[in-house]
Coordinates of N, CA and C in Angstrom, one line a residue:
X215 N -4.4 -0.2 -14.1 CA -3.2 -0.4 -14.8 C -2.0 0.3 -14.1
X216 N -2.2 1.6 -13.7 CA -1.2 2.3 -13.0 C -1.0 1.8 -11.5
X217 N -2.1 1.6 -10.9 CA -2.0 1.3 -9.4 C -1.2 0.0 -9.2
X218 N -1.5 -1.0 -10.0 CA -0.8 -2.3 -9.8 C 0.2 -2.6 -10.8
X219 N 0.5 -1.7 -11.7 CA 1.6 -1.8 -12.7 C 1.3 -3.0 -13.5
X220 N 0.1 -3.1 -14.1 CA -0.3 -4.3 -15.0 C 0.1 -4.0 -16.4
X221 N 1.2 -4.8 -16.8 CA 1.7 -4.6 -18.2 C 0.8 -5.1 -19.2
X222 N 0.0 -6.1 -18.9 CA -1.0 -6.6 -19.9 C -2.0 -5.6 -20.2
X223 N -2.5 -5.0 -19.2 CA -3.5 -3.9 -19.4 C -2.9 -2.7 -20.1
X224 N -1.7 -2.4 -19.8 CA -1.0 -1.3 -20.5 C -0.9 -1.6 -22.0
X225 N -0.5 -2.8 -22.3 CA -0.4 -3.2 -23.8 C -1.8 -3.2 -24.4
X226 N -2.8 -3.7 -23.8 CA -4.2 -3.6 -24.3 C -4.6 -2.2 -24.6
X227 N -4.4 -1.3 -23.6 CA -4.7 0.1 -23.8 C -4.0 0.7 -25.0
X228 N -2.7 0.4 -25.2 CA -2.0 0.9 -26.3 C -2.6 0.4 -27.6
X229 N -3.0 -0.8 -27.6 CA -3.6 -1.4 -28.9 C -5.0 -0.8 -29.1
X230 N -5.7 -0.6 -28.1 CA -7.1 0.1 -28.2 C -6.9 1.5 -28.7
X231 N -5.8 2.2 -28.2 CA -5.6 3.6 -28.7 C -5.2 3.5 -30.2
X232 N -4.5 2.5 -30.6 CA -4.1 2.3 -32.0 C -5.4 2.1 -32.9
X233 N -6.3 1.3 -32.4 CA -7.5 1.0 -33.2 C -8.3 2.3 -33.3
X234 N -8.4 3.0 -32.2 CA -9.2 4.3 -32.1 C -8.6 5.3 -33.1
X235 N -7.4 5.3 -33.4 CA -6.7 6.3 -34.2 C -6.4 5.8 -35.6
X236 N -6.9 4.6 -36.0 CA -6.7 4.1 -37.3 C -5.4 3.4 -37.6
X237 N -4.8 3.0 -36.5 CA -3.5 2.3 -36.7 C -3.7 0.8 -36.3
X238 N -2.7 0.0 -36.7 CA -2.8 -1.5 -36.5 C -2.8 -1.8 -35.0
X239 N -3.5 -2.8 -34.6 CA -3.5 -3.2 -33.2 C -2.4 -4.2 -32.9
X240 N -1.1 -3.7 -33.0 CA 0.0 -4.5 -32.7 C 1.1 -3.7 -31.9
X241 N 2.2 -4.2 -31.6 CA 3.2 -3.4 -30.9 C 3.5 -2.1 -31.6
X242 N 3.8 -2.1 -32.9 CA 4.1 -1.0 -33.6 C 3.0 0.1 -33.7
X243 N 1.8 -0.4 -33.9 CA 0.7 0.5 -34.0 C 0.4 1.1 -32.7
X244 N 0.5 0.4 -31.6 CA 0.3 0.9 -30.3 C 1.3 2.0 -29.9
X245 N 2.6 1.7 -30.3 CA 3.7 2.6 -30.0 C 3.5 3.9 -30.8
X246 N 3.1 3.8 -32.1 CA 2.8 5.0 -32.9 C 1.7 5.8 -32.4
X247 N 0.6 5.1 -31.9 CA -0.5 5.8 -31.3 C -0.1 6.5 -30.1
X248 N 0.7 5.9 -29.2 CA 1.1 6.6 -28.0 C 1.9 7.9 -28.4
X249 N 2.8 7.8 -29.3 CA 3.6 9.0 -29.7 C 2.7 10.1 -30.3
X250 N 1.7 9.6 -31.1 CA 0.8 10.6 -31.7 C 0.0 11.4 -30.7
X251 N -0.5 10.6 -29.7 CA -1.3 11.3 -28.6 C -0.5 12.2 -27.8
X252 N 0.7 11.8 -27.4 CA 1.6 12.7 -26.7 C 1.9 13.9 -27.5
X253 N 2.1 13.8 -28.8 CA 2.4 14.9 -29.6 C 1.2 15.9 -29.7
X254 N 0.0 15.3 -29.8 CA -1.2 16.1 -29.8 C -1.3 17.0 -28.4
X255 N -0.8 16.4 -27.4 CA -0.8 17.1 -26.1 C 0.3 18.1 -25.9
X256 N 1.2 18.2 -27.0 CA 2.4 19.1 -27.0 C 3.3 18.8 -25.9
X257 N 3.5 17.5 -25.7 CA 4.4 17.1 -24.6 C 5.8 16.8 -25.3
X258 N 6.9 17.0 -24.5 CA 8.3 16.9 -25.0 C 8.6 15.5 -25.3
X259 N 8.9 15.2 -26.6 CA 9.3 13.8 -27.0 C 10.7 13.5 -27.3
X260 N 11.5 14.6 -27.3 CA 12.9 14.5 -27.6 C 13.6 13.5 -26.7
X261 N 14.3 12.5 -27.2 CA 14.9 11.5 -26.4 C 14.1 10.3 -26.1
X262 N 12.9 10.3 -26.6 CA 11.9 9.1 -26.3 C 11.9 8.2 -27.5
X263 N 11.5 6.9 -27.2 CA 11.3 5.9 -28.2 C 10.2 4.9 -27.7
X264 N 9.2 4.7 -28.5 CA 8.2 3.7 -28.1 C 8.2 2.5 -28.9
X265 N 8.2 1.4 -28.4 CA 8.1 0.1 -29.1 C 7.0 -0.8 -28.6
X266 N 6.4 -0.5 -27.6 CA 5.2 -1.2 -27.1 C 4.4 -0.3 -26.1
X267 N 3.4 -0.9 -25.5 CA 2.6 -0.1 -24.6 C 3.0 -0.3 -23.1
X268 N 3.7 -1.4 -22.8 CA 4.0 -1.7 -21.5 C 5.3 -1.1 -20.9
X269 N 6.2 -0.8 -21.9 CA 7.5 -0.3 -21.5 C 8.5 -1.4 -21.2
X270 N 8.1 -2.7 -21.5 CA 9.0 -3.8 -21.3 C 10.1 -4.0 -22.4
X271 N 9.8 -3.4 -23.5 CA 10.8 -3.5 -24.6 C 12.1 -2.8 -24.2
X272 N 13.2 -3.4 -24.3 CA 14.5 -2.8 -23.8 C 14.9 -1.6 -24.7
X273 N 14.3 -1.4 -25.8 CA 14.5 -0.2 -26.7 C 13.7 1.0 -26.4
X274 N 12.7 0.8 -25.5 CA 11.8 1.9 -25.2 C 12.7 2.9 -24.4
X275 N 12.4 4.2 -24.6 CA 13.1 5.3 -23.9 C 12.1 6.3 -23.5
X276 N 12.1 6.7 -22.2 CA 11.3 7.8 -21.7 C 12.2 8.8 -21.1
X277 N 11.8 10.0 -20.9 CA 12.7 11.0 -20.2 C 11.9 11.5 -19.0
X278 N 12.7 12.0 -18.0 CA 12.1 12.7 -16.9 C 11.3 13.9 -17.4
X279 N 11.7 14.5 -18.3 CA 11.0 15.7 -18.9 C 9.6 15.3 -19.4
X280 N 9.5 14.3 -20.1 CA 8.2 13.8 -20.6 C 7.3 13.4 -19.5
X281 N 7.8 12.6 -18.5 CA 7.0 12.2 -17.4 C 6.5 13.3 -16.5
X282 N 7.4 14.3 -16.2 CA 6.9 15.3 -15.4 C 5.9 16.3 -16.1
X283 N 6.2 16.5 -17.4 CA 5.3 17.3 -18.2 C 3.9 16.6 -18.3
X284 N 3.9 15.3 -18.5 CA 2.6 14.6 -18.5 C 1.8 14.8 -17.1
X285 N 2.5 14.7 -16.1 CA 1.9 14.7 -14.8 C 1.3 16.2 -14.5
X286 N 2.1 17.2 -15.0 CA 1.6 18.6 -14.8 C 0.4 18.8 -15.8
X287 N 0.4 18.3 -17.0 CA -0.7 18.4 -17.9 C -1.9 17.7 -17.3
X288 N -1.7 16.6 -16.7 CA -2.9 15.8 -16.1 C -3.5 16.6 -15.0
X289 N -2.8 17.5 -14.4 CA -3.3 18.3 -13.2 C -3.9 19.6 -13.8
X290 N -3.8 19.9 -15.0 CA -4.3 21.1 -15.6 C -5.9 21.0 -15.8
X291 N -6.6 22.0 -15.3 CA -8.1 21.9 -15.4 C -8.5 21.8 -16.9
X292 N -7.6 22.3 -17.8 CA -8.0 22.3 -19.2 C -8.1 20.8 -19.7
X293 N -7.4 19.9 -19.0 CA -7.4 18.5 -19.5 C -8.0 17.5 -18.5
X294 N -9.3 17.6 -18.2 CA -9.9 16.6 -17.3 C -9.8 15.2 -17.7
X295 N -9.7 15.0 -19.0 CA -9.6 13.6 -19.5 C -8.3 12.9 -19.1
X296 N -7.4 13.7 -18.6 CA -6.1 13.1 -18.2 C -6.1 12.9 -16.7
X297 N -7.1 13.3 -16.0 CA -7.1 13.1 -14.5 C -6.8 11.7 -14.0
X298 N -7.3 10.6 -14.7 CA -6.9 9.3 -14.2 C -5.4 9.0 -14.2
X299 N -4.6 9.8 -14.9 CA -3.2 9.7 -14.8 C -2.8 9.9 -13.3
X300 N -3.4 10.9 -12.7 CA -3.1 11.3 -11.3 C -3.8 10.3 -10.3
X301 N -5.0 10.1 -10.5 CA -5.9 9.3 -9.6 C -5.5 7.8 -9.6
X302 N -4.9 7.3 -10.7 CA -4.5 6.0 -10.7 C -3.1 5.7 -10.1
X303 N -2.4 6.7 -9.8 CA -1.1 6.5 -9.2 C -1.2 5.8 -7.8
X304 N -0.3 4.8 -7.6 CA -0.3 4.2 -6.2 C 0.0 5.3 -5.1
X305 N -0.5 5.1 -3.9 CA -0.3 6.0 -2.8 C 0.6 5.3 -1.8
X306 N 1.7 6.1 -1.5 CA 2.8 5.6 -0.6 C 2.2 5.0 0.6
X307 N 2.6 3.7 0.9 CA 2.2 3.0 2.1 C 0.7 2.5 2.1
X308 N 0.0 2.8 1.0 CA -1.4 2.4 1.0 C -1.9 1.6 -0.1
X309 N -1.5 1.9 -1.4 CA -2.1 1.2 -2.5 C -1.1 0.7 -3.5
X310 N -1.5 -0.3 -4.2 CA -0.7 -0.8 -5.4 C 0.7 -1.1 -5.1
X311 N 1.6 -0.8 -6.0 CA 3.0 -1.1 -5.9 C 3.8 -0.3 -4.9
X312 N 3.1 0.6 -4.2 CA 3.7 1.4 -3.1 C 3.1 1.0 -1.7
X313 N 2.3 -0.1 -1.7 CA 1.8 -0.6 -0.4 C 2.8 -0.9 0.6
X314 N 3.9 -1.4 0.2 CA 4.9 -1.9 1.3 C 6.0 -0.8 1.3
X315 N 6.0 0.2 0.6 CA 7.0 1.2 0.6 C 6.5 2.4 1.3
X316 N 7.5 3.2 1.9 CA 7.2 4.4 2.7 C 6.5 4.1 4.0
X317 N 6.6 2.9 4.5 CA 5.9 2.5 5.7 C 6.7 3.0 7.0
X318 N 7.9 3.5 6.9 CA 8.6 4.0 8.1 C 8.0 5.4 8.4
X319 N 8.6 6.0 9.4 CA 8.0 7.2 10.0 C 8.7 8.4 9.3
X320 N 8.8 8.5 8.0 CA 9.5 9.6 7.3 C 8.5 10.7 6.9
X321 N 7.2 10.4 7.0 CA 6.3 11.5 6.7 C 5.8 11.5 5.2
X322 N 6.3 10.5 4.5 CA 5.9 10.4 3.0 C 4.7 9.6 2.8
X323 N 4.3 8.7 3.8 CA 3.1 7.9 3.6 C 1.9 8.7 3.3
X324 N 1.2 8.4 2.3 CA 0.0 9.2 1.9 C 0.2 10.4 1.1
X325 N 1.4 11.0 1.1 CA 1.6 12.2 0.4 C 2.4 12.0 -0.9
X326 N 3.0 10.9 -1.1 CA 3.7 10.5 -2.3 C 2.7 9.6 -3.1
X327 N 2.4 10.0 -4.4 CA 1.7 9.1 -5.3 C 2.6 8.9 -6.5
X328 N 2.9 7.7 -6.9 CA 3.8 7.5 -7.9 C 3.8 6.2 -8.6
X329 N 4.1 6.1 -9.9 CA 4.2 5.0 -10.6 C 5.7 4.5 -10.6
X330 N 5.8 3.2 -10.3 CA 7.1 2.6 -10.3 C 7.4 2.0 -11.7
X331 N 8.7 1.8 -11.9 CA 9.1 1.2 -13.2 C 10.4 0.4 -12.9
X332 N 10.3 -0.9 -13.2 CA 11.5 -1.7 -12.9 C 11.8 -2.7 -14.0
X333 N 13.0 -2.7 -14.5 CA 13.5 -3.7 -15.4 C 14.9 -4.1 -14.9
X334 N 15.5 -5.1 -15.3 CA 16.8 -5.4 -14.8 C 17.7 -4.3 -15.1
X335 N 18.3 -3.7 -14.1 CA 19.3 -2.6 -14.3 C 18.6 -1.2 -14.4
X336 N 17.3 -1.1 -14.3 CA 16.6 0.1 -14.5 C 15.5 0.3 -13.4
X337 N 15.5 1.3 -12.7 CA 14.5 1.6 -11.7 C 14.0 3.1 -11.8
X338 N 12.7 3.2 -11.8 CA 12.2 4.6 -11.9 C 11.0 4.8 -11.0
X339 N 10.8 6.1 -10.7 CA 9.6 6.5 -9.9 C 9.2 7.8 -10.4
X340 N 8.0 8.0 -10.8 CA 7.4 9.2 -11.3 C 6.1 9.5 -10.7
X341 N 5.8 10.7 -10.2 CA 4.5 11.0 -9.6 C 4.4 12.4 -9.1
X342 N 3.6 12.4 -8.0 CA 3.5 13.7 -7.3 C 3.7 13.6 -5.8
X343 N 4.0 14.7 -5.2 CA 4.1 14.7 -3.8 C 3.6 16.1 -3.3
X344 N 3.1 16.0 -2.1 CA 2.7 17.3 -1.4 C 3.8 17.6 -0.5
X345 N 4.4 18.8 -0.6 CA 5.5 19.1 0.3 C 5.0 19.6 1.6
X346 N 5.9 20.0 2.5 CA 5.4 20.4 3.9 C 4.7 21.7 3.9
X347 N 4.8 22.5 2.8 CA 4.0 23.7 2.7 C 2.7 23.5 2.0
X348 N 2.4 22.3 1.6 CA 1.1 22.0 1.0 C 1.1 22.2 -0.6
X349 N 2.4 22.4 -1.1 CA 2.5 22.5 -2.6 C 2.5 21.2 -3.2
X350 N 1.8 21.0 -4.3 CA 1.9 19.8 -5.1 C 3.0 19.9 -6.1
X351 N 3.9 18.9 -6.1 CA 5.1 18.8 -6.9 C 5.0 17.6 -7.8
X352 N 5.4 17.8 -9.1 CA 5.6 16.6 -10.0 C 7.0 16.2 -10.1
X353 N 7.3 15.0 -10.1 CA 8.7 14.5 -10.2 C 8.8 13.2 -11.0
X354 N 10.0 13.1 -11.5 CA 10.4 11.8 -12.2 C 11.9 11.5 -11.9
X355 N 12.1 10.4 -11.3 CA 13.5 10.0 -10.9 C 13.8 8.7 -11.7
X356 N 14.9 8.6 -12.3 CA 15.3 7.5 -13.1 C 16.7 7.0 -12.8
X357 N 16.9 5.8 -12.6 CA 18.2 5.2 -12.4 C 18.5 4.1 -13.3
X358 N 19.7 4.1 -14.0 CA 20.1 3.0 -14.9 C 21.3 2.4 -14.4
X359 N 21.5 1.2 -15.0 CA 22.8 0.4 -14.6 C 22.8 0.1 -13.1
X360 N 21.6 -0.1 -12.6 CA 21.5 -0.5 -11.1 C 21.8 -2.0 -11.0
X361 N 22.4 -2.4 -9.9 CA 22.7 -3.8 -9.7 C 21.9 -4.4 -8.5
X362 N 21.2 -3.5 -7.7 CA 20.4 -4.1 -6.7 C 19.2 -3.3 -6.6
X363 N 18.1 -4.0 -7.0 CA 16.7 -3.4 -7.1 C 16.3 -2.8 -5.8
X364 N 16.4 -3.5 -4.7 CA 15.9 -3.0 -3.4 C 16.7 -1.7 -3.0
X365 N 18.0 -1.7 -3.2 CA 18.8 -0.5 -2.9 C 18.4 0.7 -3.8
X366 N 18.1 0.4 -5.1 CA 17.7 1.4 -6.0 C 16.3 2.0 -5.7
X367 N 15.4 1.1 -5.3 CA 14.1 1.6 -4.9 C 14.2 2.4 -3.6
X368 N 15.0 2.0 -2.7 CA 15.2 2.7 -1.5 C 15.7 4.1 -1.8
X369 N 16.7 4.3 -2.7 CA 17.2 5.6 -3.1 C 16.2 6.4 -3.7
X370 N 15.3 5.9 -4.5 CA 14.3 6.6 -5.2 C 13.3 7.1 -4.1
X371 N 12.9 6.1 -3.2 CA 12.0 6.5 -2.2 C 12.5 7.6 -1.3
X372 N 13.8 7.5 -1.0 CA 14.5 8.5 -0.1 C 14.4 9.9 -0.8
X373 N 14.6 10.0 -2.1 CA 14.5 11.2 -2.9 C 13.1 11.8 -2.9
X374 N 12.1 10.9 -3.1 CA 10.7 11.5 -3.0 C 10.4 11.9 -1.6
X375 N 10.9 11.2 -0.6 CA 10.6 11.6 0.8 C 11.3 13.0 1.1
X376 N 12.4 13.2 0.4 CA 13.1 14.5 0.7 C 12.3 15.6 0.0
X377 N 11.6 15.3 -1.1 CA 10.7 16.4 -1.7 C 9.5 16.6 -0.7
X378 N 9.0 15.6 -0.1 CA 7.9 15.8 0.8 C 8.2 16.6 2.0
X379 N 9.5 16.6 2.4 CA 10.0 17.3 3.6 C 10.4 18.7 3.3
X380 N 10.6 19.0 2.0 CA 11.0 20.4 1.6 C 9.9 21.4 1.8
X381 N 10.3 22.6 1.9 CA 9.3 23.7 1.8 C 9.7 24.6 0.6
X382 N 8.7 24.6 -0.3 CA 9.0 25.3 -1.6 C 8.4 26.6 -1.8
X383 N 7.7 27.2 -0.8 CA 7.1 28.5 -0.9 C 8.0 29.6 -0.3

């Protein structure tokens, strides 16, 4: 689901989460189950709104704070059940939605792992990157009111590449 950004699987997972937590297997039940599970993980939900599992509903709202906190929590040894959040991320220039991105000689190929998000006027990129000092960093970049998807993606990729080139120690 993460690697190839499959919205149908995302919605099915939300509905399965709803069923497993005693909620209805519909958009509302899936959205409520997502919020409940994120709350149980003590993740920051201020400014968020869930209306489906895929993120295609124009009223859905995520924050960079939530996305980075989730990525950090997924890397915490206390939460091995969240490890697929990290291992499922596309790898720059190699897998999924990042196969054709980061293919230039910027040094980000293979060191950026990130989930893309694209709606008309909205482009996001959230994931992890290993910087030049070997530090693992979590990030979430979000752009709204974009008018050119390719330019927005290039800007997000450039920003993630800058993180890979920085030295943080």
